[in-house]
């Protein structure tokens, strides 16, 4: 004989199952979309990375040949990795610093500050292609605004995108124009800092630097940490500038990793090795991210339950 | 709170809506909506790189005229750019949705034929009987292992084009274009102009500042020097031959003369193309750039535009000029379910009447006529003697070299030649490297 309690329990679990099914049913469009358009291609690219695959003929299993080739024989792989590393190494800290300075400036209670905030944010929402075309003109060695301004102050501007030495610095400089998405996060963080902390510094007769170093930076460190992680991920995926502005030149100085991946996959019809490049990139970014998380506790301050500086 | 019955009804309707939504998505992707609604044969035609005048001509004239002639066929057209066409064609093929007809560039035959994206049309051509009306040089771009895979739609031969007014300005004889390599070096140096800061104000031979052109130039100059790089069966490359070494030495020397280290290698951006402004007064004869743009922006300068046969090579060389021919062409997809109907459209597009009408419609704004009969009939060519000369110089043309692993070898060759041009590598090292890598890649390709 089944007890009343057992019957009630059975009814409850049936109801739970039914409710769960209803939930999954309504989430199914997203789940199916994820599997078809994201998850499936991810798994497929992993398989293709172990195949010789040119998109138009069936893939042929070749084991780790693609990884071996990219890591030991392809000179452009290491060149592209170096270019991307260079770009990331300089653009990430510069973007963070620039965004922090802008956020501090825009955190003032001044008349018209909202207009300034809008103006400084607009570049971040402008199409990457349009921005690239604009900067091609700005970087023109002869007629570009940058060299004209430099000329007015007695400096002979470099060849920028036509120079092997200056092409990457040019793109790093260009990346500073689009820091809107970063400073908006910092601005929100700044506005969340308790004013009493600054008042405490005033009471102790601290100066602006002490306020910045001991209050602003620690309180903003979670936001900085977040933008650092996102910055690493985005910098390693730089593509549009090379595609639109330089096509990897001059002399492969702006042949970035993802651009080279695209060339291998779609221009050289080596989708297998392009897939292996994608997975190598994934592992690299994962490693850098894990390193950041490991060291985060040393400098990131969370108000609740973490070590402070 | 809604009752259980109401919730069930809502759930049921929700499920129906989701089902309908997905079904509609799937049907539209598969194109079944077209099949269901229409009994016509649908031919998908993707053309690439047409300028606005060409797009208008096709969409307003060619396709409607074809559909009028063949009421049971409907043309679904898409216009691509040379920027994004390869990704779209590849992914469409991988998805089994390759268009019946697609346009290809001068070096794509290996992908089309070697990877079986297209089908040979020799039987169709034989039945049509109009092959000989096309310029002989165009067929090289669509022939693979003695089979023809497409019909040419636009072509040009790179002859010499120059601005007589700029020649006179720098003290050169305006009626005497370069004939041999030495002439080119001399004239390009005189035409090159920089400001005090070394910025390029006028480029004597601008193509030399474009690394992606280098793999084309090494082939062309080798031919002009009387040599060959590739074997006829495309299985072996020999860069280490006197003609290619001489060609590379010429390119390096010319580069050294025109682009000293640390100096700009490209002209400033300009809203008006450089040949029209005179900033690029000497160049290859690309119809759009040298005729179409002058007609569009500075028509009064057409009298100063000269057209001459391609270079003859080193001064010691006795023999005709050799120019490279670049041809865009259309091919039948191996996935086409209606090849006969698609072939009708291909013939229609490349008919003499369509060629003439197209040429008259775009008036120099694009590469053009592939047929000898259309050359004679075109009103535009009769009005523009320079454009007519470009057609005449097709007789000096030789199709741009085709080779397997095109994307890979193109990049490798241009990169390495750029190292030679900038003196990062010696000529010997460059030639040895090209020999070794090309043959490694060709061997691997043919082995597969």
Short mmCIF file of N, CA and C in Angstrom, two decimals, chain A residues 18-19 22 25-26 28-29 32 37 52-57 73 75-76 136-137 140-143 147 156 159 162 164 243-244 247 250-252 255 262-270, chain B residues 8 10-11 14-15 18 22 82-87 90-91 93-94 111 115 117 197-199 262-271 405 407-408 411-412 415 418 422 424 433 440 448:
data_model
loop_
_atom_site.label_atom_id
_atom_site.label_comp_id
_atom_site.label_asym_id
_atom_site.label_seq_id
_atom_site.Cartn_x
_atom_site.Cartn_y
_atom_site.Cartn_z
N UNK A 18 7.16 18.44 -15.06
CA UNK A 18 6.31 19.13 -16.04
C UNK A 18 6.74 20.58 -16.17
N UNK A 19 6.99 21.20 -15.03
CA UNK A 19 7.38 22.62 -15.06
C UNK A 19 8.73 22.78 -15.72
N UNK A 22 8.25 22.53 -19.41
CA UNK A 22 7.68 23.77 -19.95
C UNK A 22 8.76 24.83 -20.10
N UNK A 25 10.97 24.01 -22.94
CA UNK A 25 10.27 24.21 -24.21
C UNK A 25 10.33 25.67 -24.63
N UNK A 26 10.07 26.55 -23.67
CA UNK A 26 10.09 27.97 -24.02
C UNK A 26 11.51 28.49 -24.22
N UNK A 28 13.66 26.60 -25.65
CA UNK A 28 14.20 25.80 -26.76
C UNK A 28 14.66 26.61 -27.96
N UNK A 29 13.96 27.68 -28.34
CA UNK A 29 14.49 28.44 -29.49
C UNK A 29 15.92 28.90 -29.27
N UNK A 32 18.24 25.71 -29.15
CA UNK A 32 18.47 25.17 -30.49
C UNK A 32 19.39 26.11 -31.27
N UNK A 37 24.10 27.33 -34.08
CA UNK A 37 24.94 28.44 -34.57
C UNK A 37 26.20 28.68 -33.76
N UNK A 52 42.55 17.84 -42.73
CA UNK A 52 42.88 18.66 -43.89
C UNK A 52 41.54 19.02 -44.50
N UNK A 53 41.20 20.29 -44.51
CA UNK A 53 39.85 20.68 -44.92
C UNK A 53 39.92 22.00 -45.66
N UNK A 54 39.38 22.00 -46.89
CA UNK A 54 39.42 23.22 -47.69
C UNK A 54 38.03 23.79 -47.94
N UNK A 55 37.06 23.38 -47.16
CA UNK A 55 35.68 23.86 -47.20
C UNK A 55 34.86 23.19 -48.30
N UNK A 56 35.46 22.98 -49.47
CA UNK A 56 34.65 22.50 -50.59
C UNK A 56 34.75 20.99 -50.81
N UNK A 57 35.79 20.36 -50.27
CA UNK A 57 35.89 18.90 -50.37
C UNK A 57 35.81 18.32 -48.96
N UNK A 73 56.60 25.09 -38.55
CA UNK A 73 57.03 25.39 -39.92
C UNK A 73 56.54 26.71 -40.47
N UNK A 75 56.25 30.35 -40.73
CA UNK A 75 56.88 31.55 -40.19
C UNK A 75 55.87 32.66 -39.92
N UNK A 76 54.77 32.67 -40.69
CA UNK A 76 53.78 33.73 -40.51
C UNK A 76 52.97 33.54 -39.22
N UNK A 136 42.55 55.99 -41.93
CA UNK A 136 43.45 55.91 -43.09
C UNK A 136 43.80 57.32 -43.54
N UNK A 137 42.79 58.17 -43.55
CA UNK A 137 43.02 59.57 -43.94
C UNK A 137 43.86 60.30 -42.89
N UNK A 140 47.54 59.51 -43.19
CA UNK A 140 48.24 59.73 -44.45
C UNK A 140 49.50 60.55 -44.19
N UNK A 141 50.67 60.09 -44.67
CA UNK A 141 51.90 60.80 -44.33
C UNK A 141 51.95 62.24 -44.88
N UNK A 142 51.27 62.46 -46.01
CA UNK A 142 51.35 63.78 -46.63
C UNK A 142 50.19 64.69 -46.26
N UNK A 143 49.00 64.17 -46.38
CA UNK A 143 47.83 65.02 -46.21
C UNK A 143 47.07 64.75 -44.91
N UNK A 147 49.96 64.33 -39.19
CA UNK A 147 51.27 64.84 -39.62
C UNK A 147 51.25 66.34 -39.90
N UNK A 156 58.66 66.16 -37.81
CA UNK A 156 58.39 65.48 -39.07
C UNK A 156 57.69 64.16 -38.76
N UNK A 159 55.84 57.75 -41.41
CA UNK A 159 55.02 57.28 -42.53
C UNK A 159 53.78 56.51 -42.05
N UNK A 162 52.47 53.24 -43.70
CA UNK A 162 53.37 52.82 -44.77
C UNK A 162 54.73 52.40 -44.22
N UNK A 164 57.04 50.00 -41.66
CA UNK A 164 57.07 48.75 -40.92
C UNK A 164 57.19 49.01 -39.42
N UNK A 243 42.30 44.24 -41.80
CA UNK A 243 41.50 43.89 -42.98
C UNK A 243 41.21 45.11 -43.84
N UNK A 244 40.86 46.22 -43.20
CA UNK A 244 40.42 47.40 -43.94
C UNK A 244 41.59 48.30 -44.31
N UNK A 247 45.84 45.39 -44.80
CA UNK A 247 45.94 44.04 -45.38
C UNK A 247 47.20 43.32 -44.88
N UNK A 250 52.72 47.09 -43.82
CA UNK A 250 53.76 46.70 -44.78
C UNK A 250 54.68 45.60 -44.24
N UNK A 251 55.04 44.71 -45.07
CA UNK A 251 55.94 43.60 -44.75
C UNK A 251 55.43 42.80 -43.55
N UNK A 252 54.13 42.52 -43.56
CA UNK A 252 53.50 41.70 -42.53
C UNK A 252 53.62 42.29 -41.13
N UNK A 255 50.21 42.01 -39.70
CA UNK A 255 49.54 40.73 -39.92
C UNK A 255 49.19 40.18 -38.55
N UNK A 262 42.07 34.25 -40.79
CA UNK A 262 41.10 34.46 -41.87
C UNK A 262 41.75 34.20 -43.24
N UNK A 263 42.98 34.68 -43.42
CA UNK A 263 43.66 34.45 -44.71
C UNK A 263 43.86 32.95 -44.94
N UNK A 264 44.28 32.27 -43.91
CA UNK A 264 44.51 30.82 -44.05
C UNK A 264 43.22 30.08 -44.38
N UNK A 265 42.15 30.49 -43.72
CA UNK A 265 40.90 29.77 -43.91
C UNK A 265 40.22 30.08 -45.24
N UNK A 266 40.13 31.37 -45.57
CA UNK A 266 39.30 31.76 -46.70
C UNK A 266 40.08 32.12 -47.96
N UNK A 267 41.31 32.50 -47.85
CA UNK A 267 42.09 32.85 -49.04
C UNK A 267 43.00 31.72 -49.47
N UNK A 268 43.54 30.99 -48.49
CA UNK A 268 44.43 29.89 -48.84
C UNK A 268 43.69 28.56 -48.79
N UNK A 269 42.43 28.59 -48.39
CA UNK A 269 41.60 27.38 -48.32
C UNK A 269 42.23 26.31 -47.43
N UNK A 270 42.76 26.74 -46.32
CA UNK A 270 43.34 25.80 -45.34
C UNK A 270 42.51 25.93 -44.06
N UNK B 8 -2.65 25.90 -19.71
CA UNK B 8 -2.45 24.85 -20.72
C UNK B 8 -2.72 25.40 -22.11
N UNK B 10 -2.47 28.50 -23.06
CA UNK B 10 -1.36 29.41 -23.41
C UNK B 10 -0.15 28.62 -23.85
N UNK B 11 0.11 27.54 -23.11
CA UNK B 11 1.27 26.70 -23.43
C UNK B 11 1.11 26.12 -24.84
N UNK B 14 1.67 28.75 -27.38
CA UNK B 14 3.10 29.07 -27.41
C UNK B 14 3.86 28.05 -28.24
N UNK B 15 3.51 26.80 -28.03
CA UNK B 15 4.17 25.74 -28.77
C UNK B 15 3.88 25.87 -30.26
N UNK B 18 5.94 28.74 -31.74
CA UNK B 18 7.35 28.38 -31.88
C UNK B 18 7.52 27.46 -33.09
N UNK B 22 9.77 28.36 -36.46
CA UNK B 22 10.89 27.54 -36.93
C UNK B 22 10.66 26.99 -38.32
N UNK B 82 34.59 42.41 -54.72
CA UNK B 82 35.83 41.62 -54.70
C UNK B 82 36.36 41.48 -53.27
N UNK B 83 35.76 42.21 -52.32
CA UNK B 83 36.17 42.09 -50.93
C UNK B 83 35.63 40.85 -50.26
N UNK B 84 34.36 40.53 -50.57
CA UNK B 84 33.71 39.48 -49.78
C UNK B 84 33.27 38.27 -50.60
N UNK B 85 33.61 38.27 -51.89
CA UNK B 85 33.04 37.25 -52.75
C UNK B 85 33.52 35.84 -52.40
N UNK B 86 34.78 35.68 -52.04
CA UNK B 86 35.33 34.35 -51.88
C UNK B 86 34.69 33.66 -50.68
N UNK B 87 34.48 34.41 -49.59
CA UNK B 87 33.85 33.80 -48.41
C UNK B 87 32.43 33.35 -48.74
N UNK B 90 32.50 30.26 -51.09
CA UNK B 90 32.95 29.05 -50.38
C UNK B 90 31.88 28.53 -49.45
N UNK B 91 31.34 29.42 -48.64
CA UNK B 91 30.36 28.97 -47.65
C UNK B 91 29.08 28.51 -48.33
N UNK B 93 28.95 27.05 -51.20
CA UNK B 93 29.24 25.72 -51.74
C UNK B 93 29.23 24.67 -50.64
N UNK B 94 29.84 25.02 -49.51
CA UNK B 94 29.89 24.07 -48.39
C UNK B 94 28.48 23.75 -47.90
N UNK B 111 40.74 26.61 -58.02
CA UNK B 111 39.69 26.33 -57.04
C UNK B 111 38.46 25.76 -57.73
N UNK B 115 39.01 21.75 -57.40
CA UNK B 115 38.17 21.32 -56.27
C UNK B 115 36.76 21.00 -56.73
N UNK B 117 34.36 22.63 -58.09
CA UNK B 117 33.24 23.53 -57.82
C UNK B 117 32.51 23.85 -59.12
N UNK B 197 60.08 66.56 -47.34
CA UNK B 197 60.01 65.57 -46.26
C UNK B 197 60.01 64.14 -46.80
N UNK B 198 60.13 63.98 -48.12
CA UNK B 198 60.18 62.64 -48.71
C UNK B 198 58.82 62.04 -49.03
N UNK B 199 57.77 62.82 -48.84
CA UNK B 199 56.43 62.28 -49.14
C UNK B 199 56.23 62.25 -50.65
N UNK B 262 63.02 54.40 -46.19
CA UNK B 262 62.41 55.39 -45.32
C UNK B 262 61.47 56.35 -46.02
N UNK B 263 61.30 56.17 -47.32
CA UNK B 263 60.44 57.09 -48.06
C UNK B 263 59.07 56.44 -48.31
N UNK B 264 58.06 57.25 -48.46
CA UNK B 264 56.71 56.75 -48.71
C UNK B 264 56.66 55.95 -50.00
N UNK B 265 55.86 54.89 -49.97
CA UNK B 265 55.73 54.05 -51.16
C UNK B 265 54.33 54.14 -51.77
N UNK B 266 53.51 54.96 -51.18
CA UNK B 266 52.15 55.09 -51.70
C UNK B 266 51.77 56.56 -51.78
N UNK B 267 50.92 56.84 -52.72
CA UNK B 267 50.44 58.21 -52.88
C UNK B 267 49.41 58.52 -51.79
N UNK B 268 49.21 59.80 -51.50
CA UNK B 268 48.16 60.14 -50.53
C UNK B 268 46.80 59.71 -51.05
N UNK B 269 45.89 59.51 -50.13
CA UNK B 269 44.52 59.20 -50.53
C UNK B 269 43.95 60.37 -51.32
N UNK B 270 43.11 60.05 -52.28
CA UNK B 270 42.52 61.12 -53.09
C UNK B 270 41.11 60.73 -53.49
N UNK B 271 40.15 61.65 -53.38
CA UNK B 271 38.80 61.32 -53.81
C UNK B 271 38.71 61.13 -55.33
N UNK B 405 47.09 26.04 -55.31
CA UNK B 405 47.37 26.68 -54.02
C UNK B 405 47.58 28.18 -54.23
N UNK B 407 46.12 31.02 -53.26
CA UNK B 407 46.19 31.97 -52.14
C UNK B 407 47.51 31.87 -51.40
N UNK B 408 47.93 30.64 -51.14
CA UNK B 408 49.16 30.41 -50.38
C UNK B 408 50.38 30.88 -51.16
N UNK B 411 50.67 34.80 -51.61
CA UNK B 411 51.15 35.50 -50.40
C UNK B 411 52.64 35.24 -50.19
N UNK B 412 53.00 34.00 -50.32
CA UNK B 412 54.41 33.63 -50.08
C UNK B 412 55.31 34.37 -51.07
N UNK B 415 55.44 38.21 -50.42
CA UNK B 415 56.18 38.51 -49.18
C UNK B 415 57.67 38.43 -49.43
N UNK B 418 59.08 41.06 -51.70
CA UNK B 418 59.16 42.34 -50.97
C UNK B 418 60.45 42.39 -50.14
N UNK B 422 63.35 45.30 -50.70
CA UNK B 422 63.82 46.18 -49.62
C UNK B 422 65.20 45.78 -49.13
N UNK B 424 66.25 43.21 -47.78
CA UNK B 424 66.35 42.39 -46.57
C UNK B 424 66.93 41.02 -46.94
N UNK B 433 64.79 30.37 -52.28
CA UNK B 433 63.64 30.14 -51.40
C UNK B 433 62.38 29.88 -52.21
N UNK B 440 57.89 22.48 -53.13
CA UNK B 440 57.39 21.72 -51.97
C UNK B 440 55.86 21.76 -51.96
N UNK B 448 48.21 15.02 -53.29
CA UNK B 448 46.88 14.84 -52.72
C UNK B 448 45.86 14.53 -53.81
#
